[in-house]
Amino acid sequence: AKEAGRNNVQFYTRDITDRAAERLRLEADLRCGIAHDALDVHYQPKIDLATGRIVGAEALLRWLHPERGWIPPSQFIGIAEETGLIVPLAEQVMRKACGVATRWNARGEEARHIAVNLSPSQFHVSHLPGVVQQVLQETGCRPDWLELEITEGLLLVNHAATLGTLNALSQMGVRIAIDDFGTGYSALSYLTRFPIATLKIDRSFTQPTSGSQKNRVLVEAIVAMAHGVGLEVVAEGVETRELAEWLAGIGCDMGQGYLWSGAIPAHALLAMETHARGG
Ligand code: C2E
Ligand code: CA
Ligand code: CA
Ligand code: CA
């Protein structure tokens, strides 16, 4: 037993060093990938539930690693945040997304926005309104074609600075969305204190689970509350037609999910018809 114990310790320490080495490798590769533009942005359409029309899209990072293939954001966003790489990376994402929004809206149909995810560290270090202003100018993107998704946690710390940044963005005409709503410490007062346009209900509320029935009660309440204070609501993770119809029935504004489409390359988004299939 003593032997086995010692072996376990050895395994454990080797496991830790392996993981540290693996992380360092990934960090170096990420640096290289950013420098060589190996990270791409894909777009997931957002559907107006009442009309079935595509009204926007969310920009989602995709990394094609030279040896490992596609690496999901969950495996590198954290590293990017801790190393500060998120700042140049996020600017690339925003520039690409705004360029796509400009091309998408060039046809002069009803305005469609592209939503970009903002990480908390990026929000604080990078003089965000100035960067956004510059990207909009360079890409010819109208401010209301851009939506910025932030998470609830951001609103709980450093109120004055956060409020200042959000007000500056909102006054420029950029829309602010709360991402993953319902998973953080929802202090509901922030919904009226900050200039928020959209709530995105986290997909844990829409995925089929044992708690589905209760989750529907919550979703209905969130939609009613959001509308009561003048916000639009997006349901994330919509995978079935039945759910989409139910959401439309309770007046949820928009849906996003595999029922219509996952995230697709820019050219595919631009080639999509106005009406979503599936829904
Ligand atoms: P998120 O912002 O909540 O993005 C939605 C995630 O749900 C995406 O995963 C999307 O592919 C996935 N999804 C969409 N529809 C469905 C569905 O019907 N069912 C299910 N099960 N999943 C669905 P993805 O692309 O892997 O991104 C994961 C997270 O990584 C994102 O969560 C976001 O927090 C982060 N992320 C992605 N791109 C960026 C970025 O450019 N910047 C920052 N800061 N974070 C990003
Ligand atoms: Ca998001
Ligand atoms: Ca989300
Ligand atoms: Ca609507």
PDB file of C-alpha atoms in Angstrom, residues 32-259:
ATOM      1  CA  CYS A  32       2.096  32.161 -32.801  1.00  0.00           C
ATOM      2  CA  GLY A  33      -1.459  31.616 -34.026  1.00  0.00           C
ATOM      3  CA  ILE A  34      -2.479  35.178 -33.200  1.00  0.00           C
ATOM      4  CA  ALA A  35       0.621  36.563 -34.917  1.00  0.00           C
ATOM      5  CA  HIS A  36      -0.109  34.513 -38.046  1.00  0.00           C
ATOM      6  CA  ASP A  37      -3.845  35.092 -38.109  1.00  0.00           C
ATOM      7  CA  ALA A  38      -4.596  31.380 -37.597  1.00  0.00           C
ATOM      8  CA  LEU A  39      -7.645  32.135 -35.488  1.00  0.00           C
ATOM      9  CA  ASP A  40     -10.849  32.572 -37.366  1.00  0.00           C
ATOM     10  CA  VAL A  41     -14.219  33.958 -36.446  1.00  0.00           C
ATOM     11  CA  HIS A  42     -17.391  32.040 -37.194  1.00  0.00           C
ATOM     12  CA  TYR A  43     -20.911  33.386 -36.889  1.00  0.00           C
ATOM     13  CA  GLN A  44     -24.034  31.863 -35.388  1.00  0.00           C
ATOM     14  CA  PRO A  45     -27.282  33.369 -36.727  1.00  0.00           C
ATOM     15  CA  LYS A  46     -29.855  34.856 -34.374  1.00  0.00           C
ATOM     16  CA  ILE A  47     -33.458  34.387 -35.374  1.00  0.00           C
ATOM     17  CA  ASP A  48     -36.456  36.657 -34.751  1.00  0.00           C
ATOM     18  CA  LEU A  49     -38.837  34.099 -33.263  1.00  0.00           C
ATOM     19  CA  ALA A  50     -41.971  35.900 -34.445  1.00  0.00           C
ATOM     20  CA  THR A  51     -40.968  36.184 -38.112  1.00  0.00           C
ATOM     21  CA  GLY A  52     -38.300  33.502 -38.571  1.00  0.00           C
ATOM     22  CA  ARG A  53     -35.977  36.100 -40.070  1.00  0.00           C
ATOM     23  CA  ILE A  54     -32.252  36.267 -39.354  1.00  0.00           C
ATOM     24  CA  VAL A  55     -31.744  39.485 -37.424  1.00  0.00           C
ATOM     25  CA  GLY A  56     -28.174  39.145 -36.247  1.00  0.00           C
ATOM     26  CA  ALA A  57     -25.325  36.777 -35.492  1.00  0.00           C
ATOM     27  CA  GLU A  58     -22.856  36.074 -32.716  1.00  0.00           C
ATOM     28  CA  ALA A  59     -19.128  36.073 -33.494  1.00  0.00           C
ATOM     29  CA  LEU A  60     -17.433  32.977 -32.022  1.00  0.00           C
ATOM     30  CA  LEU A  61     -13.693  32.310 -32.122  1.00  0.00           C
ATOM     31  CA  ARG A  62     -12.379  29.227 -33.870  1.00  0.00           C
ATOM     32  CA  TRP A  63      -8.757  28.108 -33.762  1.00  0.00           C
ATOM     33  CA  LEU A  64      -7.414  25.707 -36.361  1.00  0.00           C
ATOM     34  CA  HIS A  65      -4.249  24.374 -34.728  1.00  0.00           C
ATOM     35  CA  PRO A  66      -1.637  23.129 -37.245  1.00  0.00           C
ATOM     36  CA  GLU A  67      -1.302  19.723 -35.525  1.00  0.00           C
ATOM     37  CA  ARG A  68      -4.330  19.333 -33.281  1.00  0.00           C
ATOM     38  CA  GLY A  69      -7.107  20.504 -35.534  1.00  0.00           C
ATOM     39  CA  TRP A  70      -9.947  22.634 -34.215  1.00  0.00           C
ATOM     40  CA  ILE A  71      -9.525  23.740 -30.619  1.00  0.00           C
ATOM     41  CA  PRO A  72     -12.706  24.998 -28.908  1.00  0.00           C
ATOM     42  CA  PRO A  73     -12.692  28.431 -27.225  1.00  0.00           C
ATOM     43  CA  SER A  74     -13.194  26.820 -23.813  1.00  0.00           C
ATOM     44  CA  GLN A  75      -9.651  25.452 -24.114  1.00  0.00           C
ATOM     45  CA  PHE A  76      -7.869  28.686 -24.992  1.00  0.00           C
ATOM     46  CA  ILE A  77      -9.907  31.738 -23.912  1.00  0.00           C
ATOM     47  CA  GLY A  78      -8.773  31.186 -20.306  1.00  0.00           C
ATOM     48  CA  ILE A  79      -5.110  31.081 -21.328  1.00  0.00           C
ATOM     49  CA  ALA A  80      -5.616  34.140 -23.495  1.00  0.00           C
ATOM     50  CA  GLU A  81      -7.131  35.996 -20.551  1.00  0.00           C
ATOM     51  CA  GLU A  82      -4.428  35.063 -18.059  1.00  0.00           C
ATOM     52  CA  THR A  83      -1.608  35.997 -20.427  1.00  0.00           C
ATOM     53  CA  GLY A  84      -3.128  39.216 -21.727  1.00  0.00           C
ATOM     54  CA  LEU A  85      -3.221  37.739 -25.230  1.00  0.00           C
ATOM     55  CA  ILE A  86      -6.952  38.298 -25.132  1.00  0.00           C
ATOM     56  CA  VAL A  87      -6.464  42.016 -25.818  1.00  0.00           C
ATOM     57  CA  PRO A  88      -4.919  41.757 -29.316  1.00  0.00           C
ATOM     58  CA  LEU A  89      -7.038  38.684 -30.009  1.00  0.00           C
ATOM     59  CA  ALA A  90     -10.273  40.388 -29.090  1.00  0.00           C
ATOM     60  CA  GLU A  91      -9.413  43.363 -31.236  1.00  0.00           C
ATOM     61  CA  GLN A  92      -8.908  41.028 -34.209  1.00  0.00           C
ATOM     62  CA  VAL A  93     -12.296  39.439 -33.516  1.00  0.00           C
ATOM     63  CA  MET A  94     -14.010  42.809 -33.304  1.00  0.00           C
ATOM     64  CA  ARG A  95     -12.372  44.081 -36.494  1.00  0.00           C
ATOM     65  CA  LYS A  96     -13.393  40.956 -38.429  1.00  0.00           C
ATOM     66  CA  ALA A  97     -16.911  40.981 -36.993  1.00  0.00           C
ATOM     67  CA  CYS A  98     -17.436  44.665 -37.816  1.00  0.00           C
ATOM     68  CA  GLY A  99     -16.170  44.090 -41.347  1.00  0.00           C
ATOM     69  CA  VAL A 100     -18.695  41.289 -41.768  1.00  0.00           C
ATOM     70  CA  ALA A 101     -21.477  43.452 -40.300  1.00  0.00           C
ATOM     71  CA  THR A 102     -20.694  46.154 -42.860  1.00  0.00           C
ATOM     72  CA  ARG A 103     -20.812  43.693 -45.765  1.00  0.00           C
ATOM     73  CA  TRP A 104     -23.931  42.023 -44.392  1.00  0.00           C
ATOM     74  CA  ASN A 105     -25.776  45.327 -44.120  1.00  0.00           C
ATOM     75  CA  ALA A 106     -24.590  46.645 -47.475  1.00  0.00           C
ATOM     76  CA  ARG A 107     -27.664  45.149 -49.171  1.00  0.00           C
ATOM     77  CA  GLY A 108     -29.817  47.735 -47.443  1.00  0.00           C
ATOM     78  CA  GLU A 109     -32.392  45.364 -46.024  1.00  0.00           C
ATOM     79  CA  GLU A 110     -33.334  45.725 -42.357  1.00  0.00           C
ATOM     80  CA  ALA A 111     -30.372  46.293 -40.064  1.00  0.00           C
ATOM     81  CA  ARG A 112     -28.637  43.201 -38.731  1.00  0.00           C
ATOM     82  CA  HIS A 113     -26.158  43.249 -35.893  1.00  0.00           C
ATOM     83  CA  ILE A 114     -23.172  41.133 -34.994  1.00  0.00           C
ATOM     84  CA  ALA A 115     -22.534  40.372 -31.342  1.00  0.00           C
ATOM     85  CA  VAL A 116     -18.976  40.097 -30.052  1.00  0.00           C
ATOM     86  CA  ASN A 117     -18.051  38.496 -26.720  1.00  0.00           C
ATOM     87  CA  LEU A 118     -16.044  40.685 -24.365  1.00  0.00           C
ATOM     88  CA  SER A 119     -13.873  39.099 -21.713  1.00  0.00           C
ATOM     89  CA  PRO A 120     -13.687  40.834 -18.311  1.00  0.00           C
ATOM     90  CA  SER A 121      -9.940  41.562 -18.536  1.00  0.00           C
ATOM     91  CA  GLN A 122     -10.319  43.088 -21.957  1.00  0.00           C
ATOM     92  CA  PHE A 123     -13.069  45.287 -20.660  1.00  0.00           C
ATOM     93  CA  HIS A 124     -10.801  46.937 -18.122  1.00  0.00           C
ATOM     94  CA  VAL A 125      -7.357  47.221 -19.679  1.00  0.00           C
ATOM     95  CA  SER A 126      -7.886  48.352 -23.210  1.00  0.00           C
ATOM     96  CA  HIS A 127      -9.573  51.794 -23.258  1.00  0.00           C
ATOM     97  CA  LEU A 128     -12.432  49.985 -24.822  1.00  0.00           C
ATOM     98  CA  PRO A 129     -14.592  52.848 -26.153  1.00  0.00           C
ATOM     99  CA  GLY A 130     -11.602  54.296 -28.025  1.00  0.00           C
ATOM    100  CA  VAL A 131     -10.731  50.930 -29.549  1.00  0.00           C
ATOM    101  CA  VAL A 132     -14.342  50.306 -30.545  1.00  0.00           C
ATOM    102  CA  GLN A 133     -14.631  53.772 -32.096  1.00  0.00           C
ATOM    103  CA  GLN A 134     -11.508  53.177 -34.155  1.00  0.00           C
ATOM    104  CA  VAL A 135     -12.602  49.729 -35.325  1.00  0.00           C
ATOM    105  CA  LEU A 136     -16.026  51.078 -36.346  1.00  0.00           C
ATOM    106  CA  GLN A 137     -14.401  53.848 -38.372  1.00  0.00           C
ATOM    107  CA  GLU A 138     -11.891  51.557 -40.063  1.00  0.00           C
ATOM    108  CA  THR A 139     -14.502  49.010 -41.053  1.00  0.00           C
ATOM    109  CA  GLY A 140     -17.326  51.380 -41.939  1.00  0.00           C
ATOM    110  CA  CYS A 141     -19.544  49.630 -39.409  1.00  0.00           C
ATOM    111  CA  ARG A 142     -22.497  51.553 -38.005  1.00  0.00           C
ATOM    112  CA  PRO A 143     -22.477  51.485 -34.173  1.00  0.00           C
ATOM    113  CA  ASP A 144     -25.900  49.824 -33.971  1.00  0.00           C
ATOM    114  CA  TRP A 145     -24.669  46.940 -36.136  1.00  0.00           C
ATOM    115  CA  LEU A 146     -22.382  45.980 -33.248  1.00  0.00           C
ATOM    116  CA  GLU A 147     -23.514  44.402 -30.002  1.00  0.00           C
ATOM    117  CA  LEU A 148     -21.093  43.664 -27.160  1.00  0.00           C
ATOM    118  CA  GLU A 149     -21.814  40.689 -24.897  1.00  0.00           C
ATOM    119  CA  ILE A 150     -20.646  40.965 -21.313  1.00  0.00           C
ATOM    120  CA  THR A 151     -21.284  38.682 -18.346  1.00  0.00           C
ATOM    121  CA  GLU A 152     -23.049  39.545 -15.113  1.00  0.00           C
ATOM    122  CA  GLY A 153     -19.856  39.315 -13.042  1.00  0.00           C
ATOM    123  CA  LEU A 154     -18.543  42.456 -14.676  1.00  0.00           C
ATOM    124  CA  LEU A 155     -21.395  44.492 -13.241  1.00  0.00           C
ATOM    125  CA  LEU A 156     -20.728  43.439  -9.670  1.00  0.00           C
ATOM    126  CA  VAL A 157     -17.228  44.895  -9.330  1.00  0.00           C
ATOM    127  CA  ASN A 158     -15.816  48.353  -9.903  1.00  0.00           C
ATOM    128  CA  HIS A 159     -19.165  49.948 -10.584  1.00  0.00           C
ATOM    129  CA  ALA A 160     -17.996  53.462 -11.411  1.00  0.00           C
ATOM    130  CA  ALA A 161     -15.453  52.435 -14.044  1.00  0.00           C
ATOM    131  CA  THR A 162     -17.766  49.821 -15.547  1.00  0.00           C
ATOM    132  CA  LEU A 163     -20.672  52.222 -15.691  1.00  0.00           C
ATOM    133  CA  GLY A 164     -18.476  54.871 -17.330  1.00  0.00           C
ATOM    134  CA  THR A 165     -17.292  52.458 -20.028  1.00  0.00           C
ATOM    135  CA  LEU A 166     -20.765  51.077 -20.700  1.00  0.00           C
ATOM    136  CA  ASN A 167     -22.277  54.554 -20.871  1.00  0.00           C
ATOM    137  CA  ALA A 168     -19.614  55.679 -23.339  1.00  0.00           C
ATOM    138  CA  LEU A 169     -20.279  52.652 -25.560  1.00  0.00           C
ATOM    139  CA  SER A 170     -24.025  53.016 -25.320  1.00  0.00           C
ATOM    140  CA  GLN A 171     -23.837  56.732 -26.163  1.00  0.00           C
ATOM    141  CA  MET A 172     -21.868  55.819 -29.277  1.00  0.00           C
ATOM    142  CA  GLY A 173     -24.859  53.699 -30.272  1.00  0.00           C
ATOM    143  CA  VAL A 174     -23.331  50.285 -29.570  1.00  0.00           C
ATOM    144  CA  ARG A 175     -25.718  47.798 -27.969  1.00  0.00           C
ATOM    145  CA  ILE A 176     -24.809  45.976 -24.766  1.00  0.00           C
ATOM    146  CA  ALA A 177     -26.044  42.443 -24.049  1.00  0.00           C
ATOM    147  CA  ILE A 178     -25.840  40.405 -20.855  1.00  0.00           C
ATOM    148  CA  ASP A 179     -24.536  36.953 -21.777  1.00  0.00           C
ATOM    149  CA  ASP A 180     -25.301  33.689 -19.936  1.00  0.00           C
ATOM    150  CA  PHE A 181     -28.040  35.423 -17.965  1.00  0.00           C
ATOM    151  CA  GLY A 182     -29.128  33.481 -14.907  1.00  0.00           C
ATOM    152  CA  THR A 183     -25.837  31.713 -14.226  1.00  0.00           C
ATOM    153  CA  GLY A 184     -24.111  34.464 -12.245  1.00  0.00           C
ATOM    154  CA  TYR A 185     -25.079  36.386  -9.162  1.00  0.00           C
ATOM    155  CA  SER A 186     -28.017  38.091 -10.723  1.00  0.00           C
ATOM    156  CA  ALA A 187     -28.463  41.290  -8.754  1.00  0.00           C
ATOM    157  CA  LEU A 188     -31.420  42.328 -10.795  1.00  0.00           C
ATOM    158  CA  SER A 189     -31.017  46.020  -9.992  1.00  0.00           C
ATOM    159  CA  TYR A 190     -28.214  46.199 -12.542  1.00  0.00           C
ATOM    160  CA  LEU A 191     -30.720  45.702 -15.348  1.00  0.00           C
ATOM    161  CA  THR A 192     -31.910  49.261 -14.887  1.00  0.00           C
ATOM    162  CA  ARG A 193     -28.687  50.833 -13.591  1.00  0.00           C
ATOM    163  CA  PHE A 194     -26.581  49.953 -16.632  1.00  0.00           C
ATOM    164  CA  PRO A 195     -27.363  50.789 -20.272  1.00  0.00           C
ATOM    165  CA  ILE A 196     -28.290  47.252 -21.325  1.00  0.00           C
ATOM    166  CA  ALA A 197     -30.282  46.474 -24.473  1.00  0.00           C
ATOM    167  CA  THR A 198     -30.461  42.681 -24.495  1.00  0.00           C
ATOM    168  CA  LEU A 199     -30.584  39.693 -22.142  1.00  0.00           C
ATOM    169  CA  LYS A 200     -29.320  36.346 -23.365  1.00  0.00           C
ATOM    170  CA  ILE A 201     -30.836  33.516 -21.352  1.00  0.00           C
ATOM    171  CA  ASP A 202     -28.171  30.899 -20.721  1.00  0.00           C
ATOM    172  CA  ARG A 203     -28.593  27.592 -22.479  1.00  0.00           C
ATOM    173  CA  SER A 204     -28.686  25.702 -19.181  1.00  0.00           C
ATOM    174  CA  PHE A 205     -32.292  26.959 -18.985  1.00  0.00           C
ATOM    175  CA  THR A 206     -33.216  25.744 -22.454  1.00  0.00           C
ATOM    176  CA  GLN A 207     -31.414  22.396 -22.687  1.00  0.00           C
ATOM    177  CA  PRO A 208     -33.632  19.380 -22.068  1.00  0.00           C
ATOM    178  CA  THR A 209     -32.961  18.215 -18.505  1.00  0.00           C
ATOM    179  CA  SER A 210     -34.921  16.790 -15.611  1.00  0.00           C
ATOM    180  CA  GLY A 211     -35.689  20.337 -14.538  1.00  0.00           C
ATOM    181  CA  SER A 212     -37.077  21.367 -17.919  1.00  0.00           C
ATOM    182  CA  GLN A 213     -40.585  22.137 -16.689  1.00  0.00           C
ATOM    183  CA  LYS A 214     -39.347  24.355 -13.875  1.00  0.00           C
ATOM    184  CA  ASN A 215     -36.839  25.989 -16.204  1.00  0.00           C
ATOM    185  CA  ARG A 216     -39.694  26.969 -18.483  1.00  0.00           C
ATOM    186  CA  VAL A 217     -41.353  28.782 -15.618  1.00  0.00           C
ATOM    187  CA  LEU A 218     -38.095  30.651 -15.026  1.00  0.00           C
ATOM    188  CA  VAL A 219     -37.650  31.476 -18.709  1.00  0.00           C
ATOM    189  CA  GLU A 220     -41.168  32.845 -18.889  1.00  0.00           C
ATOM    190  CA  ALA A 221     -40.536  34.997 -15.813  1.00  0.00           C
ATOM    191  CA  ILE A 222     -37.222  36.278 -17.169  1.00  0.00           C
ATOM    192  CA  VAL A 223     -38.838  37.257 -20.484  1.00  0.00           C
ATOM    193  CA  ALA A 224     -41.675  39.090 -18.718  1.00  0.00           C
ATOM    194  CA  MET A 225     -39.259  40.872 -16.380  1.00  0.00           C
ATOM    195  CA  ALA A 226     -36.895  41.868 -19.205  1.00  0.00           C
ATOM    196  CA  HIS A 227     -39.732  43.233 -21.325  1.00  0.00           C
ATOM    197  CA  GLY A 228     -41.023  45.091 -18.288  1.00  0.00           C
ATOM    198  CA  VAL A 229     -37.814  47.112 -18.128  1.00  0.00           C
ATOM    199  CA  GLY A 230     -37.521  47.495 -21.889  1.00  0.00           C
ATOM    200  CA  LEU A 231     -34.947  44.836 -22.763  1.00  0.00           C
ATOM    201  CA  GLU A 232     -34.959  42.377 -25.644  1.00  0.00           C
ATOM    202  CA  VAL A 233     -34.448  38.701 -24.894  1.00  0.00           C
ATOM    203  CA  VAL A 234     -32.443  36.064 -26.741  1.00  0.00           C
ATOM    204  CA  ALA A 235     -32.815  32.389 -25.830  1.00  0.00           C
ATOM    205  CA  GLU A 236     -29.545  30.484 -26.282  1.00  0.00           C
ATOM    206  CA  GLY A 237     -29.155  26.808 -27.112  1.00  0.00           C
ATOM    207  CA  VAL A 238     -32.440  26.317 -28.979  1.00  0.00           C
ATOM    208  CA  GLU A 239     -32.236  22.823 -30.436  1.00  0.00           C
ATOM    209  CA  THR A 240     -35.835  21.821 -31.066  1.00  0.00           C
ATOM    210  CA  ARG A 241     -38.713  23.253 -33.045  1.00  0.00           C
ATOM    211  CA  GLU A 242     -41.006  22.583 -30.110  1.00  0.00           C
ATOM    212  CA  LEU A 243     -38.913  24.847 -27.872  1.00  0.00           C
ATOM    213  CA  ALA A 244     -38.708  27.560 -30.548  1.00  0.00           C
ATOM    214  CA  GLU A 245     -42.495  27.555 -30.850  1.00  0.00           C
ATOM    215  CA  TRP A 246     -42.942  27.705 -27.102  1.00  0.00           C
ATOM    216  CA  LEU A 247     -40.467  30.615 -26.866  1.00  0.00           C
ATOM    217  CA  ALA A 248     -42.295  32.469 -29.635  1.00  0.00           C
ATOM    218  CA  GLY A 249     -45.518  31.861 -27.738  1.00  0.00           C
ATOM    219  CA  ILE A 250     -44.279  33.512 -24.561  1.00  0.00           C
ATOM    220  CA  GLY A 251     -42.990  36.480 -26.586  1.00  0.00           C
ATOM    221  CA  CYS A 252     -39.268  35.791 -26.404  1.00  0.00           C
ATOM    222  CA  ASP A 253     -37.748  38.040 -29.079  1.00  0.00           C
ATOM    223  CA  MET A 254     -34.886  36.018 -30.513  1.00  0.00           C
ATOM    224  CA  GLY A 255     -33.453  32.523 -30.540  1.00  0.00           C
ATOM    225  CA  GLN A 256     -30.028  31.115 -31.260  1.00  0.00           C
ATOM    226  CA  GLY A 257     -29.163  27.450 -31.531  1.00  0.00           C
ATOM    227  CA  TYR A 258     -28.463  24.313 -33.513  1.00  0.00           C
ATOM    228  CA  LEU A 259     -32.119  24.136 -34.631  1.00  0.00           C
TER     229      LEU A 259
END
